[in-house]
Each structure stands twice: as C-alpha cells, then as structure tokens.
C-alpha cells in the first residue's frame, strides 16, 4: 500500500516539483533573443558550453530506462546485459569523427535536423523525408520507455490502481507538467534540469555500490549468488560469463547499438546546441565517465539477486516485471528518505530525455514535413509554433503507448527502433564524408534495409509473443545449423549499404542525374564566428537546379 511508502512519496514529489519549477524558469535562462525561433526554442540558441552540453548529452543518453532496464537484463540474463557498457565506450571515438563535421555544416547553413543536412547534401527532399520519418518513428517508443521507468518507481511505491485510468493517472499528470514547461522553455528546460538529474544519479549509484556490497556480504557473495541462479536457468545463454551461444549476439548488438546511438534525432539535437567544435571535442573525451556509471548501474542486477529481490507482477497474467527490481532493491536495503531520493533520480531521469526526444521529433516534423511539403513560406515564428504543438502531440502519443499497450511490447518496440534508425547511417553519417552514393541508390538501400529488418523482426518469437519479440535473430532461419543469434540491425544496415553501392554504380553507368550538392568542403570545418549561409541558398550559384530524386 502507498501508505507504507509515505516518506518516499513525499520526497519524490518534492524533488519532482522542484525540477518542474526549474523547467518553467528555464525560459528566461541565458537570455534568449527570441523564443519564437527554432534556433532558440529547439536548440537553446546554439550557445551551450562544455558543462551544459556534458550534462545535456549525458542526460539525454543515460535515461530512466537505462537505470531500470540494464540492471533488469543483468538480473534476468547475466553477462548479456553488459552489452550497454562496451557500446557506450566504442561510440565516442566513432562519433568524434562524425559530429564535429555535422556541427560545422549545420552551423554554416542553419540546419536544425539531420534531414536538413541530407536535403542539402543530396538535393533530395524524398530522401530527407525518409530520414525524418525514420527519426520520428524510432523516437516515439523511446519516449514511451521513459514512462516505463517512472511506472516501475510508482509500482514500488504502491501508487497503483485497479482501473486503467487510476493506474496511469500519476504518469499522465507528470507528462502534462513536462509538456507544459517544454512548450514554454524548449531545450533550455531539459538542459537546466539535467544538472539536478545527473547529480542525483551519481550520488545514488556511488552510495549503492559502496554500501550494498558491504551489507550483502561482499562481491564474492554477490557474484556467487548470481552464478548459482544462472546455473539453474534453462536458457543456454544465461550466465555471469558469455558463452558460445551468445557471443555473436553480444558483439553485434553492442556495435550496432553504438552505430545507432548518435543517429537518433535527440542525440544530434544536443550536439547541435553546442557553442563550437571544441565543446564537442571535449565532451566526446569526457562522456565516457558516464560509461563508468553505467557499469556500476548494471551491477545492481547482481546485487538484486544476492538480496533475493522478487519482481512485482507484470501487466500480463503469470508474468513478472523485472523493471521493478532496482526500485525494490533500494526499498528493501535503504532507509525511506534515501529510497525517496533514488526514486526521484529515476523519475527525473525520465523527464530530461523525454523532453529532448519530443523536441527533436517535433523539429523533424516542422522542418522536413511541414515546411517542405505543407508551407514552404513558413516564417521562423510559425516554425517554432508548429514544433511546440507537435512536441505536445508526440508526448500524448507516448502516453498512449503505455496506457493502451503492454509495457513489454513497448520495450520490444525500442529494440526495433534501433534497427529502424540504423537505416539512416549511409545518408547521414557516411554522407558527412562522401557524396559518392547516388541519391536514388540511398533511397533504394533504405527500402531494402528497412524491408529486410522488418521481415527479420517479424520472424522473432518468444513464449509470450509470436512476432516482433526482440532483435536477436536466430541464424538457423538463414539455414545455418547453429543456435546462435545475431542483431537484426547489423544485417539490415549491411544489406542497405550493399544495395546502395551496387545501385550507385548502375545509376552512374546509365548517367542518371545526381542533383546539386548544397555544401562545400570548407563547410565541414567551420567553427564559431564563421558566417552562416541563408538556409536553402545554393553554394554553387552557377549550378542550375536539377530534378530531385
């Protein structure tokens, strides 16, 4: 009952109200010139320095879902759950090579979204539209999963009801407040709140990894309990060490997730809000500190095993909700006041990324659908207004996913989202280095990769679902005599690249026109103070417009 958790509820509510006030105050933070402009509302004035960007991007990538789902996966499957640690280490050197160039060309041309860049680079509104739709579709379930993190905390505090409305009312209220201050303050709200969110998470995790091993008898006892549990598991892939059955899945999932992470629109939004290239360089060097934190968070799964935590029942009859193991672990092992702080860290950890994700999705709709196809003469104020309204719609859609769908299905949708967003890699990431690919070939590659990815995901089943039950594809369905699985996203994007490469050679051979590149080589090295080009202005004034793909 909720009365048994009154202290936790009070502390959770007070900290939640504190960051809500900060969200509204953020509209006046750092003296915005004009909030009726996407540069100000959607990118915080493109003027965030090193510390703000570090907290913003870190708060964007390490979410409430990470806080509850990574330990839950370690709790349920063991070593496989640690895939999140290497991929967040691998990603920063990779994106160092990409994001500095993306920031420069976006600064020079005033791009707000990755689809803006693709539109100018390949002179193809169709390809830009595909990138925009892909980003929106991949982001929606990610926002919904932030609600899963909040819901796990509410369950642990006993704040649930019998009816659907009573069960989800606290989440609806929380996201209504989030929608209000995001509408008013734009990207400044999550940037300011990120300071509180990350500070709380660091404190909670450091205290947990120092105190819990002492209370549970040491790391030997913790790993011994986990080993005993997985020895009794019927699944051949479970264990505190990887084995021949899950190594391929682990490697491909970690590398594929690394490639996907900074293709997500919300990741790019945080980077484009930076003041200059040096801010990005410093952050790519410092952000691995979050990976250390993530490794400590993952260990909470083993601690929950040693503490004999029993997950609460799931939404479906006869199932359990492993996402509740971290809130329950804190509830059982810590005093009420500290548990309340931990719950607030998880809850606030949902607000920052959800706000950035909704802003990023709204910017994609405004710049690459509304302005491109519905109102080409839209003013900056009209663009900002459409983005504000769209961000509200996106949040409503995320809440609807939680209210009307099984939360476990939402988790599967997020895994599917990684496969989806990877199909923009050839146009966005490789496009920053080369225009060798033909725009028509990139469209065909996207179709091939997306089609194969969806077919593979459809073939994946589980005891509770016949289709779309994760992203681990059994190789035996390709005719291999092995129980191994592989991450769907890697296979799909390789096919995407293969089709794009082959078709580029064919289209060049038959001399299909390629359009005009709206960028020049020096655009990719521009820095703070370099003059901007009016968005849409062609760099090559002598080039005649060509038909688009």
Short mmCIF file of C-alpha atoms in Angstrom, two decimals:
data_model
loop_
_atom_site.label_atom_id
_atom_site.label_comp_id
_atom_site.label_asym_id
_atom_site.label_seq_id
_atom_site.Cartn_x
_atom_site.Cartn_y
_atom_site.Cartn_z
CA UNK A 1 0.00 0.00 0.00
CA UNK A 2 1.10 3.56 -0.71
CA UNK A 3 0.73 4.49 2.99
CA UNK A 4 3.73 2.27 3.76
CA UNK A 5 5.83 4.41 1.41
CA UNK A 6 4.69 7.87 2.52
CA UNK A 7 8.22 9.20 3.10
CA UNK A 8 9.38 8.06 -0.34
CA UNK A 9 6.29 9.58 -1.97
CA UNK A 10 6.80 12.94 -0.25
CA UNK A 11 10.50 13.19 -1.21
CA UNK A 12 9.78 12.00 -4.76
CA UNK A 13 7.01 14.58 -5.13
CA UNK A 14 9.02 17.48 -3.70
CA UNK A 15 12.03 16.85 -5.96
CA UNK A 16 9.72 16.36 -8.94
CA UNK A 17 8.05 19.73 -8.22
CA UNK A 18 11.48 21.37 -7.83
CA UNK A 19 12.61 20.37 -11.32
CA UNK A 20 9.20 21.33 -12.72
CA UNK A 21 9.68 24.87 -11.40
CA UNK A 22 13.18 24.86 -12.90
CA UNK A 23 11.65 23.83 -16.22
CA UNK A 24 9.39 26.88 -16.30
CA UNK A 25 12.14 29.23 -15.09
CA UNK A 26 14.42 27.95 -17.89
CA UNK A 27 12.51 30.08 -20.42
CA UNK A 28 14.41 33.11 -19.03
CA UNK A 29 17.70 31.30 -18.54
CA UNK A 30 20.68 32.51 -20.62
CA UNK A 31 18.65 35.43 -22.02
CA UNK A 32 17.09 34.01 -25.21
CA UNK A 33 16.87 36.55 -28.03
CA UNK A 34 13.55 35.32 -29.37
CA UNK A 35 11.87 32.07 -28.30
CA UNK A 36 9.73 32.26 -31.46
CA UNK A 37 12.56 30.70 -33.47
CA UNK A 38 13.72 27.09 -33.72
CA UNK A 39 17.32 28.11 -33.06
CA UNK A 40 16.21 29.35 -29.64
CA UNK A 41 13.32 27.05 -28.73
CA UNK A 42 14.62 23.85 -30.34
CA UNK A 43 18.41 24.32 -29.98
CA UNK A 44 18.78 26.58 -26.95
CA UNK A 45 20.28 29.39 -29.01
CA UNK A 46 23.07 27.09 -30.29
CA UNK A 47 25.18 28.50 -27.47
CA UNK A 48 25.66 25.80 -24.82
CA UNK A 49 29.17 25.48 -23.41
CA UNK A 50 31.13 22.48 -22.19
CA UNK A 51 29.46 21.79 -18.84
CA UNK A 52 25.91 22.34 -20.05
CA UNK A 53 26.48 20.16 -23.11
CA UNK A 54 28.08 17.42 -21.00
CA UNK A 55 25.09 17.23 -18.68
CA UNK A 56 22.59 17.66 -21.53
CA UNK A 57 24.01 14.95 -23.82
CA UNK A 58 24.76 12.64 -20.91
CA UNK A 59 21.28 13.16 -19.51
CA UNK A 60 19.90 12.53 -22.97
CA UNK A 61 21.66 9.19 -23.47
CA UNK A 62 21.53 7.74 -19.95
CA UNK A 63 17.83 7.65 -19.22
CA UNK A 64 15.41 6.32 -16.63
CA UNK A 65 15.00 3.29 -18.87
CA UNK A 66 18.75 2.70 -18.64
CA UNK A 67 18.55 2.97 -14.85
CA UNK A 68 15.92 0.23 -14.59
CA UNK A 69 16.27 -1.87 -17.76
CA UNK A 70 20.02 -2.54 -17.84
CA UNK A 71 20.06 -3.98 -14.29
CA UNK A 72 16.84 -5.84 -15.13
CA UNK A 73 18.54 -7.51 -18.11
CA UNK A 74 21.57 -8.40 -15.96
CA UNK A 75 19.18 -9.74 -13.31
CA UNK A 76 17.41 -11.91 -15.88
CA UNK A 77 20.20 -13.00 -18.24
CA UNK A 78 23.55 -12.13 -16.67
CA UNK A 79 26.56 -11.03 -18.73
CA UNK A 80 24.46 -10.31 -21.81
CA UNK A 81 23.11 -7.24 -20.03
CA UNK A 82 26.57 -5.65 -20.00
CA UNK A 83 26.43 -5.05 -23.78
CA UNK A 84 25.48 -1.47 -22.96
CA UNK A 85 28.88 -0.80 -21.38
CA UNK A 86 31.18 -1.52 -24.37
CA UNK A 87 28.86 0.17 -26.85
CA UNK A 88 28.89 3.41 -24.87
CA UNK A 89 32.70 3.22 -24.85
CA UNK A 90 33.03 2.42 -28.56
CA UNK A 91 30.61 5.14 -29.61
CA UNK A 92 32.56 8.24 -28.55
CA UNK A 93 35.64 7.79 -30.77
CA UNK A 94 33.31 6.97 -33.67
CA UNK A 95 31.06 9.98 -33.27
CA UNK A 96 34.07 12.24 -32.67
CA UNK A 97 34.79 11.71 -36.37
CA UNK A 98 31.21 12.49 -37.40
CA UNK A 99 29.62 15.01 -35.07
CA UNK A 100 32.23 17.75 -35.42
CA UNK A 101 31.60 17.76 -39.17
CA UNK A 102 27.82 17.69 -38.65
CA UNK A 103 28.01 20.61 -36.21
CA UNK A 104 30.13 22.66 -38.64
CA UNK A 105 27.95 22.18 -41.70
CA UNK A 106 24.81 22.74 -39.61
CA UNK A 107 26.29 25.92 -38.11
CA UNK A 108 27.23 27.23 -41.56
CA UNK A 109 23.83 26.50 -43.14
CA UNK A 110 21.49 26.80 -40.17
CA UNK A 111 20.45 23.13 -40.23
CA UNK A 112 18.25 22.08 -37.31
CA UNK A 113 17.83 18.37 -38.08
CA UNK A 114 19.88 15.61 -39.76
CA UNK A 115 17.26 15.53 -42.51
CA UNK A 116 18.05 19.21 -43.24
CA UNK A 117 21.64 18.17 -43.95
CA UNK A 118 20.58 15.24 -46.15
CA UNK A 119 18.23 17.52 -48.12
CA UNK A 120 21.07 19.92 -48.92
CA UNK A 121 23.84 17.34 -49.38
CA UNK A 122 21.99 15.08 -51.81
CA UNK A 123 19.44 17.57 -53.19
CA UNK A 124 16.64 15.11 -52.47
CA UNK A 125 13.54 16.06 -50.46
CA UNK A 126 12.36 12.45 -50.76
CA UNK A 127 15.49 11.10 -49.05
CA UNK A 128 15.21 13.84 -46.42
CA UNK A 129 11.57 12.87 -45.85
CA UNK A 130 12.57 9.22 -45.30
CA UNK A 131 15.24 10.29 -42.80
CA UNK A 132 12.72 12.49 -40.97
CA UNK A 133 10.01 9.82 -40.80
CA UNK A 134 12.58 7.24 -39.69
CA UNK A 135 13.74 9.52 -36.87
CA UNK A 136 10.21 10.22 -35.65
CA UNK A 137 9.13 6.56 -35.73
CA UNK A 138 12.30 5.39 -33.95
CA UNK A 139 11.99 8.09 -31.27
CA UNK A 140 8.35 7.56 -30.27
CA UNK A 141 8.80 4.22 -28.43
CA UNK A 142 11.96 5.61 -26.82
CA UNK A 143 9.87 8.35 -25.21
CA UNK A 144 7.30 5.78 -24.11
CA UNK A 145 10.03 3.80 -22.38
CA UNK A 146 10.84 6.74 -20.13
CA UNK A 147 7.34 6.20 -18.80
CA UNK A 148 8.23 2.57 -18.12
CA UNK A 149 10.97 3.82 -15.78
CA UNK A 150 8.55 6.10 -13.91
CA UNK A 151 5.94 3.34 -13.79
CA UNK A 152 8.43 0.95 -12.17
CA UNK A 153 9.01 3.50 -9.39
CA UNK A 154 5.29 4.10 -8.91
CA UNK A 155 4.69 0.35 -8.64
CA UNK A 156 7.38 0.03 -5.98
CA UNK A 157 5.76 2.88 -4.01
CA UNK A 158 2.34 1.22 -4.26
CA UNK A 159 0.90 4.09 -6.29
CA UNK A 160 -1.29 1.93 -8.48
CA UNK A 161 -4.99 1.50 -9.04
CA UNK A 162 -7.42 -1.10 -10.26
CA UNK A 163 -8.68 0.74 -13.34
CA UNK A 164 -6.53 1.72 -16.32
CA UNK A 165 -7.04 5.43 -15.60
CA UNK A 166 -6.21 5.14 -11.88
CA UNK A 167 -3.09 3.10 -12.64
CA UNK A 168 -1.73 5.59 -15.15
CA UNK A 169 -3.02 8.88 -13.69
CA UNK A 170 0.30 9.81 -11.98
CA UNK A 171 2.16 9.31 -15.27
CA UNK A 172 -0.40 11.36 -17.16
CA UNK A 173 -0.05 14.21 -14.65
CA UNK A 174 3.76 14.02 -14.76
CA UNK A 175 3.84 14.21 -18.54
CA UNK A 176 1.27 17.02 -18.59
CA UNK A 177 3.66 19.10 -16.44
CA UNK A 178 6.57 18.07 -18.68
CA UNK A 179 4.60 19.08 -21.77
CA UNK A 180 3.79 22.48 -20.26
CA UNK A 181 7.32 23.54 -19.40
CA UNK A 182 8.80 22.05 -22.58
CA UNK A 183 6.24 24.04 -24.59
CA UNK A 184 7.30 27.22 -22.81
CA UNK A 185 11.06 26.76 -22.41
CA UNK A 186 12.10 24.41 -25.22
CA UNK A 187 15.55 22.81 -24.98
CA UNK A 188 16.59 25.10 -22.14
CA UNK A 189 14.30 23.18 -19.76
CA UNK A 190 15.97 19.74 -20.03
CA UNK A 191 19.40 21.42 -20.17
CA UNK A 192 18.83 23.10 -16.80
CA UNK A 193 17.14 20.07 -15.19
CA UNK A 194 19.96 17.78 -16.37
CA UNK A 195 22.24 19.26 -13.70
CA UNK A 196 19.90 18.04 -10.95
CA UNK A 197 19.17 14.72 -12.64
CA UNK A 198 22.77 13.68 -13.19
CA UNK A 199 23.90 14.85 -9.75
CA UNK A 200 21.19 12.76 -8.09
CA UNK A 201 22.02 9.69 -10.16
CA UNK A 202 25.75 9.91 -9.43
CA UNK A 203 25.11 10.24 -5.69
CA UNK A 204 22.61 7.38 -5.59
CA UNK A 205 24.75 4.95 -7.59
CA UNK A 206 28.03 5.69 -5.80
CA UNK A 207 26.36 5.22 -2.42
CA UNK A 208 24.73 1.99 -3.63
CA UNK A 209 27.91 0.36 -4.97
CA UNK A 210 29.81 1.23 -1.79
CA UNK A 211 27.12 0.33 0.74
CA UNK A 212 25.28 -2.65 -0.77
CA UNK A 213 28.31 -4.98 -1.17
CA UNK A 214 29.13 -4.33 2.49
CA UNK A 215 25.56 -5.12 3.54
CA UNK A 216 25.23 -8.18 1.28
CA UNK A 217 28.49 -9.83 2.39
CA UNK A 218 30.91 -8.62 -0.28
CA UNK A 219 31.34 -9.03 -4.01
CA UNK A 220 32.17 -12.72 -3.63
CA UNK A 221 28.73 -13.38 -2.18
CA UNK A 222 27.04 -11.25 -4.82
CA UNK A 223 28.68 -12.97 -7.79
CA UNK A 224 28.27 -16.37 -6.13
CA UNK A 225 24.52 -15.86 -5.77
CA UNK A 226 24.24 -14.75 -9.41
CA UNK A 227 26.28 -17.73 -10.61
CA UNK A 228 24.06 -20.14 -8.66
CA UNK A 229 20.91 -18.62 -10.16
CA UNK A 230 22.13 -18.84 -13.75
CA UNK A 231 23.45 -22.38 -13.30
CA UNK A 232 19.85 -23.39 -12.63
CA UNK A 233 18.49 -21.42 -15.61
CA UNK A 234 17.18 -23.45 -18.59
CA UNK A 235 18.38 -20.78 -21.04
CA UNK A 236 21.80 -21.68 -22.55
CA UNK A 237 22.72 -18.01 -22.93
CA UNK A 238 22.30 -17.08 -19.26
CA UNK A 239 25.36 -16.76 -17.03
CA UNK A 240 27.79 -14.33 -15.45
CA UNK A 241 30.15 -15.00 -18.38
CA UNK A 242 29.45 -15.03 -22.11
CA UNK A 243 29.48 -18.37 -23.91
CA UNK A 244 29.43 -19.72 -27.44
CA UNK A 245 25.65 -19.26 -27.65
CA UNK A 246 25.54 -15.50 -27.05
CA UNK A 247 28.92 -14.05 -28.04
CA UNK A 248 27.91 -13.18 -31.62
CA UNK A 249 24.69 -11.54 -30.41
CA UNK A 250 26.64 -9.61 -27.76
CA UNK A 251 29.23 -8.26 -30.21
CA UNK A 252 26.77 -7.33 -32.97
CA UNK A 253 24.27 -5.82 -30.53
CA UNK A 254 26.98 -3.71 -28.85
CA UNK A 255 28.45 -2.48 -32.15
CA UNK A 256 25.06 -1.96 -33.79
CA UNK A 257 23.79 -0.02 -30.78
CA UNK A 258 26.92 2.15 -30.90
CA UNK A 259 26.29 2.99 -34.55
CA UNK A 260 22.63 3.75 -33.84
CA UNK A 261 23.01 5.85 -30.71
CA UNK A 262 24.10 9.12 -32.28
CA UNK A 263 21.83 8.71 -35.29
CA UNK A 264 18.84 9.27 -33.01
CA UNK A 265 17.48 12.80 -33.54
CA UNK A 266 17.62 13.65 -29.82
CA UNK A 267 21.34 12.84 -29.67
CA UNK A 268 22.03 15.11 -32.62
CA UNK A 269 19.86 17.88 -31.13
CA UNK A 270 22.05 18.02 -28.01
CA UNK A 271 25.18 18.25 -30.13
CA UNK A 272 23.84 20.96 -32.46
CA UNK A 273 23.04 23.10 -29.41
CA UNK A 274 26.79 23.31 -28.62
CA UNK A 275 28.62 26.62 -28.96
CA UNK A 276 31.53 25.38 -31.10
CA UNK A 277 33.57 22.39 -32.24
CA UNK A 278 35.83 22.46 -29.18
CA UNK A 279 32.82 21.88 -26.92
CA UNK A 280 32.00 18.73 -28.88
CA UNK A 281 35.61 17.51 -28.82
CA UNK A 282 35.89 17.96 -25.07
CA UNK A 283 32.58 16.23 -24.48
CA UNK A 284 33.43 13.23 -26.62
CA UNK A 285 36.51 12.87 -24.39
CA UNK A 286 34.62 13.34 -21.11
CA UNK A 287 31.35 11.50 -21.77
CA UNK A 288 32.90 8.02 -21.19
CA UNK A 289 32.68 8.92 -17.48
CA UNK A 290 29.02 8.06 -17.88
CA UNK A 291 30.07 4.60 -19.10
CA UNK A 292 31.77 4.01 -15.76
CA UNK A 293 28.50 4.93 -14.09
CA UNK A 294 26.59 2.62 -16.44
CA UNK A 295 28.82 -0.32 -15.47
CA UNK A 296 28.04 0.36 -11.81
CA UNK A 297 24.31 0.61 -12.59
CA UNK A 298 24.42 -2.78 -14.36
CA UNK A 299 25.90 -4.41 -11.23
CA UNK A 300 22.69 -3.56 -9.38
CA UNK A 301 21.17 -6.54 -11.21
CA UNK A 302 23.55 -8.96 -9.48
CA UNK A 303 23.01 -7.18 -6.15
CA UNK A 304 19.25 -7.72 -6.54
CA UNK A 305 19.89 -11.46 -7.00
CA UNK A 306 22.03 -11.59 -3.85
CA UNK A 307 19.37 -9.61 -1.94
CA UNK A 308 16.71 -12.10 -3.11
CA UNK A 309 14.56 -9.37 -4.66
CA UNK A 310 11.31 -10.70 -6.16
CA UNK A 311 10.00 -8.65 -9.10
CA UNK A 312 6.44 -7.39 -8.94
CA UNK A 313 3.79 -8.99 -11.22
CA UNK A 314 3.75 -7.87 -14.84
CA UNK A 315 0.87 -6.49 -16.88
CA UNK A 316 0.03 -9.92 -18.31
CA UNK A 317 -1.20 -12.72 -16.09
CA UNK A 318 1.55 -15.07 -14.93
CA UNK A 319 4.41 -12.68 -15.84
CA UNK A 320 6.77 -10.61 -13.71
CA UNK A 321 8.07 -7.08 -14.28
CA UNK A 322 11.88 -7.23 -13.99
CA UNK A 323 11.99 -3.45 -14.40
CA UNK A 324 10.89 -3.16 -10.77
CA UNK A 325 13.96 -4.89 -9.31
CA UNK A 326 16.06 -1.71 -8.84
CA UNK A 327 13.28 0.26 -7.09
CA UNK A 328 12.55 -2.78 -4.91
CA UNK A 329 16.25 -3.25 -4.13
CA UNK A 330 16.50 0.32 -2.82
CA UNK A 331 13.23 -0.04 -0.95
CA UNK A 332 14.46 -3.16 0.86
CA UNK A 333 18.05 -2.14 1.58
CA UNK A 334 17.98 1.61 2.30
CA UNK A 335 16.15 3.93 4.70
CA UNK A 336 12.99 5.53 3.37
CA UNK A 337 14.46 9.01 2.86
CA UNK A 338 17.33 7.75 0.68
CA UNK A 339 14.96 5.46 -1.23
CA UNK A 340 12.85 8.54 -1.98
CA UNK A 341 15.91 10.31 -3.39
CA UNK A 342 16.69 7.25 -5.54
CA UNK A 343 13.13 7.14 -6.84
CA UNK A 344 13.32 10.85 -7.66
CA UNK A 345 16.59 10.27 -9.56
CA UNK A 346 14.85 7.67 -11.72
CA UNK A 347 11.74 9.81 -12.21
CA UNK A 348 13.68 12.97 -13.09
CA UNK A 349 15.92 10.77 -15.26
CA UNK A 350 12.85 10.17 -17.40
CA UNK A 351 11.98 13.84 -17.84
CA UNK A 352 15.24 15.08 -19.38
CA UNK A 353 15.47 12.61 -22.29
CA UNK A 354 11.70 12.63 -22.87
CA UNK A 355 11.78 16.41 -23.29
CA UNK A 356 14.75 16.33 -25.69
CA UNK A 357 13.26 13.46 -27.68
CA UNK A 358 9.91 15.22 -28.12
CA UNK A 359 11.68 18.42 -29.20
CA UNK A 360 13.85 16.53 -31.71
CA UNK A 361 10.85 14.70 -33.20
CA UNK A 362 8.92 17.98 -33.41
CA UNK A 363 11.80 19.70 -35.20
CA UNK A 364 11.92 16.90 -37.77
CA UNK A 365 8.21 17.23 -38.49
CA UNK A 366 8.38 21.01 -38.71
CA UNK A 367 11.46 21.39 -40.91
CA UNK A 368 11.19 18.33 -43.14
CA UNK A 369 7.46 17.68 -43.47
CA UNK A 370 5.52 20.87 -42.60
CA UNK A 371 7.90 23.37 -44.20
CA UNK A 372 8.95 21.14 -47.10
CA UNK A 373 5.52 19.88 -48.14
CA UNK A 374 2.79 21.90 -46.41
CA UNK A 375 4.01 25.51 -46.10
CA UNK A 376 7.23 26.42 -47.83
CA UNK A 377 6.92 30.11 -46.89
CA UNK A 378 6.56 29.45 -43.15
CA UNK A 379 8.18 32.14 -41.00
CA UNK A 380 10.57 31.28 -38.14
CA UNK A 381 7.80 32.10 -35.65
CA UNK A 382 5.39 29.76 -37.43
CA UNK A 383 8.01 27.01 -37.45
CA UNK A 384 8.58 27.40 -33.71
CA UNK A 385 4.84 27.34 -33.04
CA UNK A 386 4.33 24.17 -35.10
CA UNK A 387 7.23 22.50 -33.28
CA UNK A 388 5.73 23.39 -29.90
CA UNK A 389 2.37 21.90 -30.84
CA UNK A 390 3.98 18.81 -32.37
CA UNK A 391 6.02 18.21 -29.23
CA UNK A 392 2.74 18.06 -27.29
CA UNK A 393 1.28 15.57 -29.76
CA UNK A 394 4.39 13.39 -29.52
CA UNK A 395 4.11 13.25 -25.72
CA UNK A 396 0.43 12.35 -25.93
CA UNK A 397 1.35 9.53 -28.30
CA UNK A 398 3.99 8.25 -25.88
CA UNK A 399 1.49 8.22 -23.01
CA UNK A 400 -1.00 6.38 -25.22
CA UNK A 401 1.62 3.69 -25.92
CA UNK A 402 1.91 2.99 -22.20
CA UNK A 403 -1.82 3.22 -21.46
CA UNK A 404 -3.03 1.01 -24.30
CA UNK A 405 -0.09 -1.35 -24.96
CA UNK A 406 1.61 -3.97 -22.83
CA UNK A 407 4.76 -2.22 -21.48
CA UNK A 408 6.81 -5.26 -22.51
CA UNK A 409 5.74 -4.63 -26.08
CA UNK A 410 6.97 -1.05 -25.75
CA UNK A 411 10.39 -2.41 -24.75
CA UNK A 412 10.42 -4.58 -27.85
CA UNK A 413 9.47 -1.53 -29.91
CA UNK A 414 12.56 0.27 -28.60
CA UNK A 415 14.77 -2.59 -29.78
CA UNK A 416 13.02 -2.33 -33.13
CA UNK A 417 13.69 1.44 -33.04
CA UNK A 418 17.45 0.79 -33.06
CA UNK A 419 17.08 -1.33 -36.20
CA UNK A 420 15.00 1.41 -37.83
CA UNK A 421 17.31 4.35 -37.08
CA UNK A 422 20.37 2.42 -38.32
CA UNK A 423 18.96 2.63 -41.85
CA UNK A 424 19.80 6.35 -41.92
CA UNK A 425 23.52 5.66 -41.42
CA UNK A 426 24.52 5.74 -45.13
CA UNK A 427 22.81 9.08 -45.80
CA UNK A 428 23.64 10.87 -42.53
CA UNK A 429 26.93 9.50 -41.16
CA UNK A 430 28.63 8.48 -44.41
CA UNK A 431 27.14 11.50 -46.17
CA UNK A 432 29.24 13.73 -43.95
CA UNK A 433 32.39 12.28 -45.51
CA UNK A 434 31.41 11.39 -49.06
CA UNK A 435 28.81 12.12 -51.71
CA UNK A 436 29.80 9.03 -53.67
CA UNK A 437 26.44 7.35 -53.11
CA UNK A 438 23.74 8.31 -55.60
CA UNK A 439 20.64 9.79 -54.01
CA UNK A 440 18.40 7.26 -55.77
CA UNK A 441 20.61 4.41 -54.57
CA UNK A 442 20.41 5.66 -50.99
CA UNK A 443 16.60 5.61 -51.21
CA UNK A 444 16.68 2.06 -52.59
CA UNK A 445 19.16 1.00 -49.89
CA UNK A 446 16.89 2.43 -47.21
CA UNK A 447 13.93 0.48 -48.63
CA UNK A 448 15.96 -2.76 -48.81
CA UNK A 449 17.43 -2.43 -45.32
CA UNK A 450 14.12 -1.45 -43.76
CA UNK A 451 12.26 -4.21 -45.55
CA UNK A 452 14.73 -6.92 -44.55
CA UNK A 453 14.92 -5.59 -41.00
CA UNK A 454 11.14 -5.66 -40.57
CA UNK A 455 10.96 -9.19 -42.05
CA UNK A 456 13.64 -10.44 -39.66
CA UNK A 457 11.99 -8.78 -36.67
CA UNK A 458 8.65 -10.33 -37.67
CA UNK A 459 10.26 -13.80 -37.53
CA UNK A 460 11.46 -13.38 -33.93
CA UNK A 461 9.17 -15.00 -31.38
CA UNK A 462 9.06 -15.64 -27.64
CA UNK A 463 6.88 -17.67 -25.27
CA UNK A 464 4.55 -14.68 -24.93
CA UNK A 465 4.63 -13.24 -28.47
CA UNK A 466 4.72 -14.77 -31.94
CA UNK A 467 6.29 -11.82 -33.75
CA UNK A 468 8.44 -8.75 -33.03
CA UNK A 469 9.67 -10.25 -29.75
CA UNK A 470 13.10 -8.61 -29.66
CA UNK A 471 16.05 -8.05 -32.01
CA UNK A 472 18.04 -11.32 -31.69
CA UNK A 473 17.56 -13.17 -35.00
CA UNK A 474 18.16 -16.97 -34.98
CA UNK A 475 20.75 -17.84 -37.64
CA UNK A 476 19.00 -21.14 -38.23
CA UNK A 477 16.30 -19.18 -40.08
CA UNK A 478 19.01 -18.31 -42.62
CA UNK A 479 19.80 -22.03 -42.98
CA UNK A 480 22.76 -22.21 -40.58
CA UNK A 481 22.94 -25.25 -38.31
CA UNK A 482 23.59 -23.30 -35.10
CA UNK A 483 21.61 -21.99 -32.12
CA UNK A 484 23.41 -18.62 -32.33
CA UNK A 485 21.60 -15.34 -32.89
CA UNK A 486 22.65 -12.02 -34.44
CA UNK A 487 21.46 -8.46 -34.00
CA UNK A 488 18.98 -7.63 -36.75
CA UNK A 489 20.22 -4.05 -37.17
CA UNK A 490 23.70 -5.09 -38.29
CA UNK A 491 22.38 -7.41 -41.01
CA UNK A 492 19.83 -4.86 -42.24
CA UNK A 493 22.28 -1.95 -42.48
CA UNK A 494 24.88 -4.11 -44.29
CA UNK A 495 22.24 -5.01 -46.89
CA UNK A 496 21.29 -1.33 -47.06
CA UNK A 497 24.91 -0.38 -47.84
CA UNK A 498 25.33 -3.21 -50.36
CA UNK A 499 22.21 -2.23 -52.32
CA UNK A 500 23.18 1.47 -52.21
CA UNK A 501 26.69 0.72 -53.50
CA UNK A 502 25.59 -1.59 -56.35
CA UNK A 503 22.78 0.70 -57.47
CA UNK A 504 25.10 3.74 -57.36
CA UNK A 505 27.36 2.04 -59.91
CA UNK A 506 24.36 1.19 -62.10
CA UNK A 507 22.82 4.67 -61.94
CA UNK A 508 26.18 6.26 -62.72
CA UNK A 509 26.65 3.90 -65.66
CA UNK A 510 23.33 4.94 -67.18
CA UNK A 511 24.07 8.61 -66.32
CA UNK A 512 21.08 9.32 -64.05
CA UNK A 513 21.43 12.89 -62.78
CA UNK A 514 22.50 13.29 -59.17
CA UNK A 515 21.40 16.78 -58.15
CA UNK A 516 23.48 19.65 -56.78
CA UNK A 517 25.47 19.39 -53.54
CA UNK A 518 24.42 22.34 -51.39
CA UNK A 519 27.60 22.15 -49.31
CA UNK A 520 31.30 22.69 -49.92
CA UNK A 521 34.34 21.06 -48.35
CA UNK A 522 35.11 24.03 -46.08
CA UNK A 523 31.59 23.84 -44.59
CA UNK A 524 32.65 20.72 -42.66
CA UNK A 525 35.37 22.60 -40.78
CA UNK A 526 33.52 25.84 -39.98
CA UNK A 527 33.67 26.98 -36.36
CA UNK A 528 32.19 29.64 -34.10
CA UNK A 529 32.29 33.03 -35.75
CA UNK A 530 32.23 31.71 -39.33
CA UNK A 531 29.44 33.37 -41.33
CA UNK A 532 26.29 31.40 -42.00
CA UNK A 533 24.64 30.87 -45.34
CA UNK A 534 20.94 31.62 -45.58
CA UNK A 535 19.18 28.22 -45.30
CA UNK A 536 18.35 26.96 -48.77
CA UNK A 537 20.91 29.16 -50.56
CA UNK A 538 23.00 27.17 -53.02
CA UNK A 539 26.73 27.26 -52.54
CA UNK A 540 27.28 26.87 -56.28
CA UNK A 541 25.50 29.91 -57.71
CA UNK A 542 26.25 28.88 -61.28
CA UNK A 543 24.71 25.44 -60.99
CA UNK A 544 21.25 25.09 -62.45
CA UNK A 545 18.60 23.34 -60.33
CA UNK A 546 18.18 19.71 -61.25
CA UNK A 547 15.25 17.32 -60.84
CA UNK A 548 15.13 15.77 -57.38
CA UNK A 549 15.12 12.06 -56.66
#
